PDB file of C-alpha atoms in Angstrom:
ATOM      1  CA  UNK A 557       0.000   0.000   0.000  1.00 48.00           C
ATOM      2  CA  UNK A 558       1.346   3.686  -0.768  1.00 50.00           C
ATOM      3  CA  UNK A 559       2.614   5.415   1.737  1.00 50.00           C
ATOM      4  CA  UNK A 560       0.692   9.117   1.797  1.00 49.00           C
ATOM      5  CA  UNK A 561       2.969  12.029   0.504  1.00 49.00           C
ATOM      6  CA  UNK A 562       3.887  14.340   3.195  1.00 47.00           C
ATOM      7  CA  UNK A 563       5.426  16.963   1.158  1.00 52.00           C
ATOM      8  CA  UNK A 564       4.216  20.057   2.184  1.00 54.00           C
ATOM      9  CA  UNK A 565       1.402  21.920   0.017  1.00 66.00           C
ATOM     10  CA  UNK A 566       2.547  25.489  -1.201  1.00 87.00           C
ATOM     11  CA  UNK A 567      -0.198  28.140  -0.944  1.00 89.00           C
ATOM     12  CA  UNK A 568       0.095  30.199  -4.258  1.00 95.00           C
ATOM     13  CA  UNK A 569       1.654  33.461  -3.415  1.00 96.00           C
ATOM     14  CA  UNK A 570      -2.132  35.599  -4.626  1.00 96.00           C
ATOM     15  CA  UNK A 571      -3.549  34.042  -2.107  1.00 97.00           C
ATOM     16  CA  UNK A 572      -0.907  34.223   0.631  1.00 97.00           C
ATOM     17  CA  UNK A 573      -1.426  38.021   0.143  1.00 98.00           C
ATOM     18  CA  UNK A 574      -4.910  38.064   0.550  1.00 97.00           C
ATOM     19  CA  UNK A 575      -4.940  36.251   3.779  1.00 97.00           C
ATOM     20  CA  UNK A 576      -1.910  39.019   5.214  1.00 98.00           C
ATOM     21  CA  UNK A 577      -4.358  41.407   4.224  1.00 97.00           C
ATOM     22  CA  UNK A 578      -7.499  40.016   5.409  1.00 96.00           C
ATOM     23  CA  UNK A 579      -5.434  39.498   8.572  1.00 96.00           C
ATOM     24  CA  UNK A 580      -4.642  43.120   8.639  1.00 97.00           C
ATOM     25  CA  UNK A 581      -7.736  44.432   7.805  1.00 95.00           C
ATOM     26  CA  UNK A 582      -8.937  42.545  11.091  1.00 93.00           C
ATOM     27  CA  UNK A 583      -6.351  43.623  13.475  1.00 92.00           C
ATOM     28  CA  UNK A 584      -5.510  47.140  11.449  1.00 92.00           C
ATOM     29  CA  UNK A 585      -8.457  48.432   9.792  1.00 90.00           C
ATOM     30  CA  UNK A 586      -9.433  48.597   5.702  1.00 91.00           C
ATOM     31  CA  UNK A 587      -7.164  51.362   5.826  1.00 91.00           C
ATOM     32  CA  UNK A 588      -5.051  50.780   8.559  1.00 92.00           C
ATOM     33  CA  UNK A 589      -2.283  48.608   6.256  1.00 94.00           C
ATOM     34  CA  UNK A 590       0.021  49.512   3.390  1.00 96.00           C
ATOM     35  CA  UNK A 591       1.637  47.256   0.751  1.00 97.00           C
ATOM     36  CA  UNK A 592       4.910  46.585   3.001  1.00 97.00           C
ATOM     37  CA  UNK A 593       2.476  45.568   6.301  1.00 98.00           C
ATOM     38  CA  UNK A 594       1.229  42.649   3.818  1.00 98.00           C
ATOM     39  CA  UNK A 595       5.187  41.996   1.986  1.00 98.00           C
ATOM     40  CA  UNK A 596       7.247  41.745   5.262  1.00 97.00           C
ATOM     41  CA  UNK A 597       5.268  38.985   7.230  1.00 97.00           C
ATOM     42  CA  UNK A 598       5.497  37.106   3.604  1.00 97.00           C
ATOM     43  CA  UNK A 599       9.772  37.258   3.566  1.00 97.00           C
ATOM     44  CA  UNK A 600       8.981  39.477   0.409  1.00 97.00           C
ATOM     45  CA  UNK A 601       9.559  42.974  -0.709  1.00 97.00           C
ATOM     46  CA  UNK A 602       6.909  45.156  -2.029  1.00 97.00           C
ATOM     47  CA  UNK A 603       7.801  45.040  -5.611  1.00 97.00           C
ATOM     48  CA  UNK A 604       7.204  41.352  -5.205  1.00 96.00           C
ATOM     49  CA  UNK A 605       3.453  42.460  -4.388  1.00 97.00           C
ATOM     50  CA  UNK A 606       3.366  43.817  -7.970  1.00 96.00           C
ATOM     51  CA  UNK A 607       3.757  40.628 -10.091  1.00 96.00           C
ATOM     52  CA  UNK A 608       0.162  39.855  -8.547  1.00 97.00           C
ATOM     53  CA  UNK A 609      -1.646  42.764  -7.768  1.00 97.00           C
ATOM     54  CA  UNK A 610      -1.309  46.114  -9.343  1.00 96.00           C
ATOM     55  CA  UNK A 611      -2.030  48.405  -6.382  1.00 95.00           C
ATOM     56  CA  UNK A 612      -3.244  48.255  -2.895  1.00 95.00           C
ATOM     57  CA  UNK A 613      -6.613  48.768  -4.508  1.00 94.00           C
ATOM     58  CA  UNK A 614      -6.365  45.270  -6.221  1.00 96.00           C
ATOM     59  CA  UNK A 615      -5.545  43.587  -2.927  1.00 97.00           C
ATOM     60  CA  UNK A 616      -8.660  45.413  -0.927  1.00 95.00           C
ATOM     61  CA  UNK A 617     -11.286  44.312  -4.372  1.00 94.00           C
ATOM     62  CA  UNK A 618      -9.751  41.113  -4.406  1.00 96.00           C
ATOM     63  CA  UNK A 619     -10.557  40.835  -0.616  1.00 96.00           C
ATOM     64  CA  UNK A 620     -13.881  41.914  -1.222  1.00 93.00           C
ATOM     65  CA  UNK A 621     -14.673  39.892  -3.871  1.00 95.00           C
ATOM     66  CA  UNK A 622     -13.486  36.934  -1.553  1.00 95.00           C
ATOM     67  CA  UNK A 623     -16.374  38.480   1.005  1.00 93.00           C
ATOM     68  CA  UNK A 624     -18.696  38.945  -1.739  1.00 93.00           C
ATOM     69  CA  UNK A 625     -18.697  35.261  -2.422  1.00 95.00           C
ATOM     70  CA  UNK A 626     -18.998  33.589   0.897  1.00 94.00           C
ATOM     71  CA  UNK A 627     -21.682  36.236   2.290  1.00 92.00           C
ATOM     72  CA  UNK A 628     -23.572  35.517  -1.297  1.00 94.00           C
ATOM     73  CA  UNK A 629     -24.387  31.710   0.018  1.00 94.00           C
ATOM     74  CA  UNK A 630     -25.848  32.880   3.052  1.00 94.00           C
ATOM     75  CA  UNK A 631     -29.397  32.177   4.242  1.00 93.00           C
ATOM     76  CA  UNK A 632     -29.665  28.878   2.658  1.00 91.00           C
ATOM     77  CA  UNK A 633     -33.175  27.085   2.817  1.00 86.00           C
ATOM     78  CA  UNK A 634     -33.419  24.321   4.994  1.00 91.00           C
ATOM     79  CA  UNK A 635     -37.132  22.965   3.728  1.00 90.00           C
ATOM     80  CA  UNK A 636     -36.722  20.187   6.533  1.00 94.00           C
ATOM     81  CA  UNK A 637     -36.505  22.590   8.845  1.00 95.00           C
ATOM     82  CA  UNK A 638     -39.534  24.457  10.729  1.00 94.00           C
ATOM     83  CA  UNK A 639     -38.873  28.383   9.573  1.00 93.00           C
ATOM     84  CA  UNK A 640     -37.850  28.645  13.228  1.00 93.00           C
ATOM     85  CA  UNK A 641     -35.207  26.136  13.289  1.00 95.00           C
ATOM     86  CA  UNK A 642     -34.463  27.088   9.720  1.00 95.00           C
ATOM     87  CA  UNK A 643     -34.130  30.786  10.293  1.00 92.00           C
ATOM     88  CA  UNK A 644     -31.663  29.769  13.777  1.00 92.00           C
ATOM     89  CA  UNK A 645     -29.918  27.451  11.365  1.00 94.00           C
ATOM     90  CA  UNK A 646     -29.262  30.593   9.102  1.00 93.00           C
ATOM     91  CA  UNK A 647     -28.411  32.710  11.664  1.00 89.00           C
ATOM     92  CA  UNK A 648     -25.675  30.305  12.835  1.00 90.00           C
ATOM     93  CA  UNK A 649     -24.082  29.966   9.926  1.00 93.00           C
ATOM     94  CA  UNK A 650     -23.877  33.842   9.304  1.00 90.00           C
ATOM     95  CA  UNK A 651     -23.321  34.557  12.532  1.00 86.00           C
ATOM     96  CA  UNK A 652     -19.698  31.297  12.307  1.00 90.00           C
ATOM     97  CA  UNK A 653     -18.870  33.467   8.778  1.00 92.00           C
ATOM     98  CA  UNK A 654     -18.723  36.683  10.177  1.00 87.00           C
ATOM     99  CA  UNK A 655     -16.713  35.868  13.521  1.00 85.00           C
ATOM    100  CA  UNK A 656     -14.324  33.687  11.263  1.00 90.00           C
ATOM    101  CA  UNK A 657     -13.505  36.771   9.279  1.00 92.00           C
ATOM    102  CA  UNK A 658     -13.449  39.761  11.102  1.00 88.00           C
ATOM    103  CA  UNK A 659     -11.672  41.745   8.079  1.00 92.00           C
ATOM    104  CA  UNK A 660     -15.243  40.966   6.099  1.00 88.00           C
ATOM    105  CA  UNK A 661     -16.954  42.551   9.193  1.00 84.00           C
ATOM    106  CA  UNK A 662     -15.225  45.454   8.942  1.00 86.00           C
ATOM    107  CA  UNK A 663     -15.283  45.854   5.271  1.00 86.00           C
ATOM    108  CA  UNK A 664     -19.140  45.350   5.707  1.00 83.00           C
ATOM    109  CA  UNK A 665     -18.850  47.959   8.193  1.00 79.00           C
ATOM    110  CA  UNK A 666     -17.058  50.832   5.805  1.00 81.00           C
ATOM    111  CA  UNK A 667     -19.168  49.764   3.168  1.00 78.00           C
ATOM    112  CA  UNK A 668     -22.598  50.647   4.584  1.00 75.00           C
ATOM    113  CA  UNK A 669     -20.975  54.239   6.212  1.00 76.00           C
ATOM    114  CA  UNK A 670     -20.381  55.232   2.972  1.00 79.00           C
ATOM    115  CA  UNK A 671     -22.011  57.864   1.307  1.00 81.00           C
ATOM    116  CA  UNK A 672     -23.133  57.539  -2.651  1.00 76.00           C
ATOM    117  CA  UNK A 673     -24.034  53.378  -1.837  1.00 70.00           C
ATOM    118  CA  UNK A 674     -21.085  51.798  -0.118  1.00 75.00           C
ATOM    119  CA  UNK A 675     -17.165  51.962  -0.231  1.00 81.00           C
ATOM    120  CA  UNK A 676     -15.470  51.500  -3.501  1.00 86.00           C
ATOM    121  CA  UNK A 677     -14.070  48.228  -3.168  1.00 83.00           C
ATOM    122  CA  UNK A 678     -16.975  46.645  -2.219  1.00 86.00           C
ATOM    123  CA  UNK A 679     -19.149  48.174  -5.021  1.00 86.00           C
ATOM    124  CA  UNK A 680     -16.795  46.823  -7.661  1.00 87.00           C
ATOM    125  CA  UNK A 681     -16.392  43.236  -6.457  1.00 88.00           C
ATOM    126  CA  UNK A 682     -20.224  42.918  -5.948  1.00 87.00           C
ATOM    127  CA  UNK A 683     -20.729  44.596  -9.496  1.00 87.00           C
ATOM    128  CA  UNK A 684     -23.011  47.516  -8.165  1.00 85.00           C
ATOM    129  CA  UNK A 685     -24.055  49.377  -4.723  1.00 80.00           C
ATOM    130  CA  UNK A 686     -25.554  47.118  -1.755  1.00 78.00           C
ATOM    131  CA  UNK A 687     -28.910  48.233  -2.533  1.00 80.00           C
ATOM    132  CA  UNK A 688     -28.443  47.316  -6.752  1.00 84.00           C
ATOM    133  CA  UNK A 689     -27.680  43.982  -4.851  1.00 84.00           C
ATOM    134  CA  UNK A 690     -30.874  43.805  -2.774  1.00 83.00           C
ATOM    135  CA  UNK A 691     -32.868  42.851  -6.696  1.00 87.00           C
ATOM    136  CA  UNK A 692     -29.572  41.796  -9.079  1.00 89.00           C
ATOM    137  CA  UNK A 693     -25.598  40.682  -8.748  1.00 89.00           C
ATOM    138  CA  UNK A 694     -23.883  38.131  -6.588  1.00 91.00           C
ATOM    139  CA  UNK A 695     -25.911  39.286  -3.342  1.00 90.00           C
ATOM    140  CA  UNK A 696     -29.504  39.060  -4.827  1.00 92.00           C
ATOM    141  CA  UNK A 697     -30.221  35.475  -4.421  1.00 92.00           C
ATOM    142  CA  UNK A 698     -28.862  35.927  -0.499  1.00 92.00           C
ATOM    143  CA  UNK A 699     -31.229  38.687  -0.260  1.00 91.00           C
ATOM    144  CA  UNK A 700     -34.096  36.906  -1.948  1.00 93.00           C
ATOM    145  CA  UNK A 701     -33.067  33.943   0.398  1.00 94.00           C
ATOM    146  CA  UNK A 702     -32.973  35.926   3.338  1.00 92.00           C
ATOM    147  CA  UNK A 703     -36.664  37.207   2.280  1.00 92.00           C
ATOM    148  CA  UNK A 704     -38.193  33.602   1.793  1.00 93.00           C
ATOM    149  CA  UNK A 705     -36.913  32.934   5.159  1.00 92.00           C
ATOM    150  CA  UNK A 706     -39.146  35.322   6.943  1.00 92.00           C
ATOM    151  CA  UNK A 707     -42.168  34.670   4.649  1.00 92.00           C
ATOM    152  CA  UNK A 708     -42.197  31.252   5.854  1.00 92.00           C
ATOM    153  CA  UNK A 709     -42.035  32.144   9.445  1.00 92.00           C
ATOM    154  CA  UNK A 710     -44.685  35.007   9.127  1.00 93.00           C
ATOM    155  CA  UNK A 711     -47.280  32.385   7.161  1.00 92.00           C
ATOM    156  CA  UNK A 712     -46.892  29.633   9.934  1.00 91.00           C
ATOM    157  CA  UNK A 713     -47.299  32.111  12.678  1.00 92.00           C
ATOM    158  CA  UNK A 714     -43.501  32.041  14.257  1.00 90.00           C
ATOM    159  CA  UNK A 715     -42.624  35.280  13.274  1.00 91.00           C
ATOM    160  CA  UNK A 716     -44.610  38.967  12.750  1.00 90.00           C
ATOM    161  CA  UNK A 717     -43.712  40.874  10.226  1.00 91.00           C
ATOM    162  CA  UNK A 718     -40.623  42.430   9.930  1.00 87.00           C
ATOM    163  CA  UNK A 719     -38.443  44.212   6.476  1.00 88.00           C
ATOM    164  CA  UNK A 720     -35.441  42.094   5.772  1.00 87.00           C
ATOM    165  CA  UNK A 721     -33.467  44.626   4.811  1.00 84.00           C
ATOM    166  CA  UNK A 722     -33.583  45.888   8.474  1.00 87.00           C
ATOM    167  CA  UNK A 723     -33.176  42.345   9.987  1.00 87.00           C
ATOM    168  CA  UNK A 724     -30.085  42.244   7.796  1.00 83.00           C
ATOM    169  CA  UNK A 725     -29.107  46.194   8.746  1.00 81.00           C
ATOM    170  CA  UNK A 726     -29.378  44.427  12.482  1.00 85.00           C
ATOM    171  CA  UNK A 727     -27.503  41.228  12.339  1.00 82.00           C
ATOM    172  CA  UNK A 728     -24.380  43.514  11.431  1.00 78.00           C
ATOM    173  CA  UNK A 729     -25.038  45.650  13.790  1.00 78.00           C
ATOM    174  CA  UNK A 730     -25.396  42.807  16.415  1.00 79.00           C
ATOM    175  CA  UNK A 731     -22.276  41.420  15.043  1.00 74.00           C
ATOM    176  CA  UNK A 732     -20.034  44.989  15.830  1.00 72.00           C
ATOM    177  CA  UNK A 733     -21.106  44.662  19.375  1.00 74.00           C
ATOM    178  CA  UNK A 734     -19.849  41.122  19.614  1.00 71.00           C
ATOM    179  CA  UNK A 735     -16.420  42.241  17.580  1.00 68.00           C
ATOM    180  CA  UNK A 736     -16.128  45.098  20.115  1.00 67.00           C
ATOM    181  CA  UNK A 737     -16.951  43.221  22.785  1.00 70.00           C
ATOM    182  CA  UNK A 738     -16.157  40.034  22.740  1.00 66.00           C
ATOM    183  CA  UNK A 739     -15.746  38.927  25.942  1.00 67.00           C
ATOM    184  CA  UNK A 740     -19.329  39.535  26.895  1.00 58.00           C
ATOM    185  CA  UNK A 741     -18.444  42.581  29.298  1.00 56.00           C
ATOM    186  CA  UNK A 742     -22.141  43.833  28.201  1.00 52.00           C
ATOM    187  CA  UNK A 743     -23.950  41.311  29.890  1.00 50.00           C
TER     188      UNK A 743
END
């Protein structure tokens, strides 16, 4: 029988720089980093940065786009589910994404501050502003997802009626209080 290879897996270099800068993002800020915060942990020099990205702008879109595509398979149905179980199911599973990734927190964060429909980076990996996302682009189906969800609790009783888009406006909000406190010094 073969023996298992234990050579060690390389991560590709694009994505080694978009996990230093998710990392920074998280303990620095979106704009709290520059190109040598992400090089030096990575034994490179900036210029290095260059053969994959073409500015800090590409890292922060790149990033985003990264967000974009995790937060987009949120709110899954669960038709086995009561909508009550189904919508804590849901909630769970946002609720592991977003404390797994702080820097998409705080992206999330920036983005809804931001005057003229959200921060730049943001706008261009999701292909439009969050509220062009709320009825096309990679966050509609979440959105339309996130909608079912509450239609199926308000029909069977479970839940009164309430505007996703503010449910979702909460959860993030909900989610900065746990990033600023996280060890529970509200309660």
């Amino acid at each position: 029988m073969p023996v298992a290879d234990a050579r060690k897996v390389s991560v590709p270099m694009r994505q080694r720089i978009l996990d230093e800068a998710e990392r920074l993002i998280a303990v620095k800020g979106v704009y709290g980093f520059t190109l040598r915060d992400i090089a030096a942990p990575l034994g490179v020099q900036v210029p290095a940065l260059y053969k994959h990205y073409r500015s800090r702008d590409d890292v922060l879109i790149e990033v985003s786009r990264r967000f974009i595509a995790l937060l987009a398979g949120q709110f899954e149905r669960r038709p086995e589910l009561a909508p009550a179980a189904a919508w804590r199911a849901a909630l769970d599973a946002f609720v592991e994404l977003m404390m797994g990734h702080p820097a998409y927190v705080r992206l999330a964060l920036i983005d809804f501050a931001t005057p003229g429909g959200g921060m730049d980076y943001v706008k261009r990996a999701a292909g439009g502003s969050f509220k062009e996302n709320l009825v096309r682009g990679p966050l509609a189906a979440m959105h339309s997802r996130l909608r079912a969800l509450l239609r199926a609790g308000i029909r069977c009783g479970e839940f009164r009626r309430a505007d996703a888009l503010d449910i979702y406006r909460l959860l993030k909000a909900a989610l900065l209080i746990r990033l600023v406190f996280p060890d529970d010094t509200l309660l």
